[in-house]
Amino acid sequence: MKKLMVCWNVETPKYLMIICIVFSITGSSSIAIGRPVLKLLGITLDNFNPFIYYPLFVISSFVFYQVFLVLFGWGFGQFSFFWSLEKKMLRRFGISI
């Protein structure tokens, strides 16, 4: 726990717990929303080859993850932490904001 607090520059265990909760909610939500959205768009395993469907599912889940991370971070009062993390993550993919 102390290593994470130092790495993320978090001052108290309370904020570290909030950050962990946001990460867990974000991951679960992005997967839970990704499948129905693909199904709504007509992209299912019945219609598409698994080699096409699964990369589309991963990409859609990644997009939802990025959006939800900032939204849930804002909802839990940690917007600045997650916004800086988001910008760092996107820079690694060659996207700058």
C-alpha positions as a Python dict, from the first residue, in 0.01 Angstrom:
ca = {
    (1, 'M'): (0, 0, 0),
    (2, 'K'): (278, 241, 85),
    (3, 'K'): (448, 182, -251),
    (4, 'L'): (126, 270, -433),
    (5, 'M'): (80, 579, -221),
    (6, 'V'): (432, 694, -310),
    (7, 'C'): (397, 600, -678),
    (8, 'W'): (64, 780, -720),
    (9, 'N'): (155, 1063, -482),
    (10, 'V'): (-145, 989, -258),
    (11, 'E'): (-142, 1137, 90),
    (12, 'T'): (-377, 915, 290),
    (13, 'P'): (-501, 555, 273),
    (14, 'K'): (-854, 693, 235),
    (15, 'Y'): (-769, 844, -104),
    (16, 'L'): (-588, 527, -208),
    (17, 'M'): (-901, 326, -127),
    (18, 'I'): (-1116, 566, -329),
    (19, 'I'): (-879, 531, -625),
    (20, 'C'): (-894, 150, -604),
    (21, 'I'): (-1274, 161, -590),
    (22, 'V'): (-1286, 384, -898),
    (23, 'F'): (-1057, 147, -1087),
    (24, 'S'): (-1272, -154, -999),
    (25, 'I'): (-1602, 14, -1086),
    (26, 'T'): (-1458, 147, -1411),
    (27, 'G'): (-1328, -190, -1527),
    (28, 'S'): (-1651, -371, -1451),
    (29, 'S'): (-1864, -99, -1607),
    (30, 'S'): (-1666, -80, -1930),
    (31, 'I'): (-1708, -453, -1987),
    (32, 'A'): (-2074, -451, -1885),
    (33, 'I'): (-2152, -166, -2127),
    (34, 'G'): (-1925, -282, -2411),
    (35, 'R'): (-2116, -599, -2498),
    (36, 'P'): (-2466, -446, -2510),
    (37, 'V'): (-2342, -156, -2722),
    (38, 'L'): (-2185, -394, -2973),
    (39, 'K'): (-2504, -599, -2973),
    (40, 'L'): (-2708, -283, -3028),
    (41, 'L'): (-2488, -205, -3329),
    (42, 'G'): (-2553, -555, -3461),
    (43, 'I'): (-2204, -682, -3388),
    (44, 'T'): (-2235, -1030, -3237),
    (45, 'L'): (-2045, -1357, -3261),
    (46, 'D'): (-2329, -1487, -3478),
    (47, 'N'): (-2271, -1212, -3736),
    (48, 'F'): (-1893, -1171, -3717),
    (49, 'N'): (-1589, -1390, -3717),
    (50, 'P'): (-1436, -1418, -3367),
    (51, 'F'): (-1111, -1269, -3506),
    (52, 'I'): (-1308, -953, -3586),
    (53, 'Y'): (-1555, -954, -3296),
    (54, 'Y'): (-1308, -981, -3008),
    (55, 'P'): (-1077, -700, -3123),
    (56, 'L'): (-1386, -479, -3168),
    (57, 'F'): (-1499, -576, -2819),
    (58, 'V'): (-1158, -491, -2671),
    (59, 'I'): (-1147, -156, -2852),
    (60, 'S'): (-1500, -62, -2743),
    (61, 'S'): (-1425, -164, -2384),
    (62, 'F'): (-1106, 44, -2393),
    (63, 'V'): (-1296, 351, -2514),
    (64, 'F'): (-1562, 311, -2245),
    (65, 'Y'): (-1290, 254, -1985),
    (66, 'Q'): (-1122, 585, -2071),
    (67, 'V'): (-1449, 776, -2048),
    (68, 'F'): (-1571, 604, -1732),
    (69, 'L'): (-1237, 647, -1558),
    (70, 'V'): (-1265, 1024, -1573),
    (71, 'L'): (-1640, 1026, -1499),
    (72, 'F'): (-1620, 798, -1196),
    (73, 'G'): (-1306, 977, -1079),
    (74, 'W'): (-1497, 1304, -1094),
    (75, 'G'): (-1791, 1145, -911),
    (76, 'F'): (-1565, 1033, -628),
    (77, 'G'): (-1387, 1369, -607),
    (78, 'Q'): (-1058, 1255, -762),
    (79, 'F'): (-1089, 1421, -1104),
    (80, 'S'): (-741, 1576, -1109),
    (81, 'F'): (-572, 1243, -1030),
    (82, 'F'): (-762, 1053, -1299),
    (83, 'W'): (-739, 1332, -1556),
    (84, 'S'): (-359, 1338, -1528),
    (85, 'L'): (-353, 957, -1542),
    (86, 'E'): (-578, 966, -1848),
    (87, 'K'): (-355, 1212, -2030),
    (88, 'K'): (-48, 1000, -1952),
    (89, 'M'): (-224, 685, -2076),
    (90, 'L'): (-335, 848, -2401),
    (91, 'R'): (12, 993, -2464),
    (92, 'R'): (147, 638, -2461),
    (93, 'F'): (-91, 564, -2751),
    (94, 'G'): (25, 873, -2938),
    (95, 'I'): (-285, 1082, -2858),
    (96, 'S'): (-220, 1418, -2697),
    (97, 'I'): (-479, 1640, -2531),
}
